[in-house]
GROMACS .gro file of C-alpha atoms in nm:
model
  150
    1UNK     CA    1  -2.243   1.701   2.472
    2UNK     CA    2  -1.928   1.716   2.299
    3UNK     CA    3  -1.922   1.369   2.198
    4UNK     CA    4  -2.042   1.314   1.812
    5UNK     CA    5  -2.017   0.966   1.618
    6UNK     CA    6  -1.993   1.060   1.241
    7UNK     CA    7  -2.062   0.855   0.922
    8UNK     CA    8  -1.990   0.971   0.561
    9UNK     CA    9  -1.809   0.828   0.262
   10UNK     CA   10  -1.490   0.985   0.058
   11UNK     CA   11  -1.483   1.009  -0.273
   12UNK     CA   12  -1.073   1.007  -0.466
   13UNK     CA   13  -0.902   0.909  -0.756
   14UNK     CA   14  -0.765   0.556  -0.710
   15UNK     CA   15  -0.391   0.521  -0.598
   16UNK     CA   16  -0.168   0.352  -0.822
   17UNK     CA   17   0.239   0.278  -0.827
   18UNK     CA   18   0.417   0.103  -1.063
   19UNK     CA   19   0.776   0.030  -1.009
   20UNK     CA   20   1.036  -0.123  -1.290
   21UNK     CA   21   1.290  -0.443  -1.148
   22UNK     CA   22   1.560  -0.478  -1.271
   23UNK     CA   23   1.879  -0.621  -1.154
   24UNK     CA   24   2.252  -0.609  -1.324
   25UNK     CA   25   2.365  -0.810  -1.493
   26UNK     CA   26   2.557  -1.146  -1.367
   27UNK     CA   27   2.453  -0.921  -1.051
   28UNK     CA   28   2.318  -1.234  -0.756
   29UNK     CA   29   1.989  -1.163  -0.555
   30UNK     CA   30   1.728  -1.324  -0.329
   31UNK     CA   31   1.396  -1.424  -0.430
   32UNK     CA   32   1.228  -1.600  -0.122
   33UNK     CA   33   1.464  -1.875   0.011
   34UNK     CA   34   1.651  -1.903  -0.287
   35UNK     CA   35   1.976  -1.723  -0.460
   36UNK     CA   36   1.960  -1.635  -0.818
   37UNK     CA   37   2.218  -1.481  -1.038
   38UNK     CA   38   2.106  -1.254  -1.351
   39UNK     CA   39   2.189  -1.349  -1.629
   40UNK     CA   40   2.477  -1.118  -1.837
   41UNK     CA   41   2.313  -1.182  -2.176
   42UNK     CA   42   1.957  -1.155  -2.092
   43UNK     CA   43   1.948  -0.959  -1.739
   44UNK     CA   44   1.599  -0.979  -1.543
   45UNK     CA   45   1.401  -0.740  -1.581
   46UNK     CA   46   1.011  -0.664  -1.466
   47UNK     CA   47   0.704  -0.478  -1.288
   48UNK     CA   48   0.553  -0.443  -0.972
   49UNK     CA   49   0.243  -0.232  -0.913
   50UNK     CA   50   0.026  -0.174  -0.594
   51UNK     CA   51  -0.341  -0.013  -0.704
   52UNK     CA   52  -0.658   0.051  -0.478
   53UNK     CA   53  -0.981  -0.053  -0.637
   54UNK     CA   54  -1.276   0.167  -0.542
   55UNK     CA   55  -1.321   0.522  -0.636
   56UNK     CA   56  -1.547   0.533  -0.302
   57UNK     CA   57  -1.464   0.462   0.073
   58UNK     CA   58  -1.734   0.460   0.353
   59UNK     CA   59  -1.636   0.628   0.660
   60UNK     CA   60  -1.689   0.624   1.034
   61UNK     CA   61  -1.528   0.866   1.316
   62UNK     CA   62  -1.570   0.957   1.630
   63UNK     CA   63  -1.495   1.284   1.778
   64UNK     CA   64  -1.513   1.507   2.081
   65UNK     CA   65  -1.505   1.885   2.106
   66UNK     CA   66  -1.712   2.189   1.915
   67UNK     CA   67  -1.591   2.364   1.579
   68UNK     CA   68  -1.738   2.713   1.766
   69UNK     CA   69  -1.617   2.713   2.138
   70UNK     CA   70  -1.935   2.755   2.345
   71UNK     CA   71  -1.954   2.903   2.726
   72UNK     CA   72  -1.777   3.235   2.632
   73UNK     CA   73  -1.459   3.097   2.530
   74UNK     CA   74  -1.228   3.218   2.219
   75UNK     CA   75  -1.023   2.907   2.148
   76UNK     CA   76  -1.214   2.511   2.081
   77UNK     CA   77  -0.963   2.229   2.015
   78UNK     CA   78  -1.185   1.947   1.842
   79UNK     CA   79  -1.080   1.632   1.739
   80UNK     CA   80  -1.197   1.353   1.512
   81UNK     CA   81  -1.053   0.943   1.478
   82UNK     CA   82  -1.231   0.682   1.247
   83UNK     CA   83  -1.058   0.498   0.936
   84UNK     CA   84  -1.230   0.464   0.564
   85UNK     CA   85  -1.262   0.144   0.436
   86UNK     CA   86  -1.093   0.163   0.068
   87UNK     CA   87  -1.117  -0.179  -0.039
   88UNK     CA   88  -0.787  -0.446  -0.006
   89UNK     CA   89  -0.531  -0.339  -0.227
   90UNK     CA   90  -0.438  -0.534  -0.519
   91UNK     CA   91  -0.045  -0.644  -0.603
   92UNK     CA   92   0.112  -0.797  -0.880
   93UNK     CA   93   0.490  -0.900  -0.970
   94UNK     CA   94   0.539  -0.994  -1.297
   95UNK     CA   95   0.862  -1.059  -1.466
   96UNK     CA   96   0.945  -1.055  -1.849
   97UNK     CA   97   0.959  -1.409  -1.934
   98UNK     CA   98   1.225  -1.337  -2.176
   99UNK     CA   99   1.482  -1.195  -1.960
  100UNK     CA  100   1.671  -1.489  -1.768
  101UNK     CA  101   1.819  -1.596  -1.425
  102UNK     CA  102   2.123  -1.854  -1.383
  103UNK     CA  103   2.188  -2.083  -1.076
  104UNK     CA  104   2.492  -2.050  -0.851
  105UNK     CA  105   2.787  -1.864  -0.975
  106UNK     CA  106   2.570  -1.787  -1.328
  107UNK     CA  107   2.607  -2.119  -1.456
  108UNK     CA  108   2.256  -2.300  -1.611
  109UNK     CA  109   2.110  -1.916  -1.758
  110UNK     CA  110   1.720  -2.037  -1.832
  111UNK     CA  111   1.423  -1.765  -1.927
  112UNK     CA  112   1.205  -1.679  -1.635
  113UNK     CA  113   0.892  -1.896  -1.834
  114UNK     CA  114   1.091  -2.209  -1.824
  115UNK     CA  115   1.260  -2.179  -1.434
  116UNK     CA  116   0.974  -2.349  -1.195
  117UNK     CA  117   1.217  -2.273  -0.910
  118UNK     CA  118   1.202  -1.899  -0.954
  119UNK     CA  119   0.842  -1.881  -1.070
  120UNK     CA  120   0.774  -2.064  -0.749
  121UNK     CA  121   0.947  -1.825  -0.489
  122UNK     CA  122   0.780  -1.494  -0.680
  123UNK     CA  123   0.430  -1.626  -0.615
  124UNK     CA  124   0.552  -1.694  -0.239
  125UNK     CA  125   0.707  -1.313  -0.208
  126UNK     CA  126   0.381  -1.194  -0.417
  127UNK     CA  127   0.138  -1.387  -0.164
  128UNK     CA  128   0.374  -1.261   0.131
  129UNK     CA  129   0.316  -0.898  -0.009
  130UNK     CA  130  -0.069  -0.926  -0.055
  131UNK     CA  131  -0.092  -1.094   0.312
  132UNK     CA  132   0.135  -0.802   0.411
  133UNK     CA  133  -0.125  -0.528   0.253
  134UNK     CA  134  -0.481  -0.637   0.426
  135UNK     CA  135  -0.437  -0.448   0.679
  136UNK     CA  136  -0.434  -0.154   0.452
  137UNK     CA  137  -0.762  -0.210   0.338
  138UNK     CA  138  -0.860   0.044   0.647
  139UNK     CA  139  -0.713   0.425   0.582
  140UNK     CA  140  -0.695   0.610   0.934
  141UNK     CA  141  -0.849   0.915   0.954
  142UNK     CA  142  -0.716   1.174   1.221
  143UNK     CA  143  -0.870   1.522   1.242
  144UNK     CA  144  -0.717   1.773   1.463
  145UNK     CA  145  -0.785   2.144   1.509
  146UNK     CA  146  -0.825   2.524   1.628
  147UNK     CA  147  -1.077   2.736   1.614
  148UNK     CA  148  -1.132   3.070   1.706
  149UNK     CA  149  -1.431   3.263   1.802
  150UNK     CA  150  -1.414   3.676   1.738
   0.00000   0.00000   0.00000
């Protein structure tokens, strides 16, 4: 029939994105439950990066319809659904331990290395962002097309 179940794997070039943080200085921001101020002398400053780990993804799709219409006909319509499985993406937020953050209204300026308050609520937003990104472990596949038949 029409119907076809198809296995395969894809090969790419891993996806990786870095992104710079940085906030003003004396400039306030949240960080999990907590307000933080940047520090004018020293203003925070840091990376974030998202990469996927394998170079190779297993596939499986299912699909319905013929890439050369049969029975006479000029025009087939197939289509194809599945997902690759590209391995759970990895995150990390790290922040130059030499730039600093102050408490309310800037007062109390302390490195990054030395504030357990702040290093606390970025490995709450980092394991928020990593529980966030399992479900991207899966990379939908949808195939959709025309053919034509001289």
């Amino acid at each position: 029939g029409n119907f076809r179940l198809s296995a395969g794997v894809e090969f790419y070039n891993r996806f990786n994105a870095t992104a710079r943080i940085s906030a003003s200085p004396g400039a306030d921001f949240g960080l999990g439950n907590s307000d933080f101020y940047s520090s004018a002398k020293n203003p925070l400053a840091g990376t974030a990066s998202l990469a996927f780990p394998n170079k190779v993804a297993p596939t499986l799709t299912f699909g319905w319809g013929n890439a050369i219409p049969r029975s006479g006909r000029h025009f087939a319509f197939p289509v194809e659904i599945g997902a690759a499985y590209t391995g759970t993406p990895k995150f990390n937020l790290a922040m130059n331990p030499n730039s600093s953050v102050c408490n309310s209204g800037g007062k109390n300026c302390q490195a990054v290395a030395n504030d357990p308050q702040f290093n606390t609520n970025v490995i709450a937003v980092s394991n928020e962002v990593v529980n966030d990104l399992k479900p991207m472990r899966f990379y939908p596949i949808l195939n959709l097309g025309i053919t034509y038949k001289f």
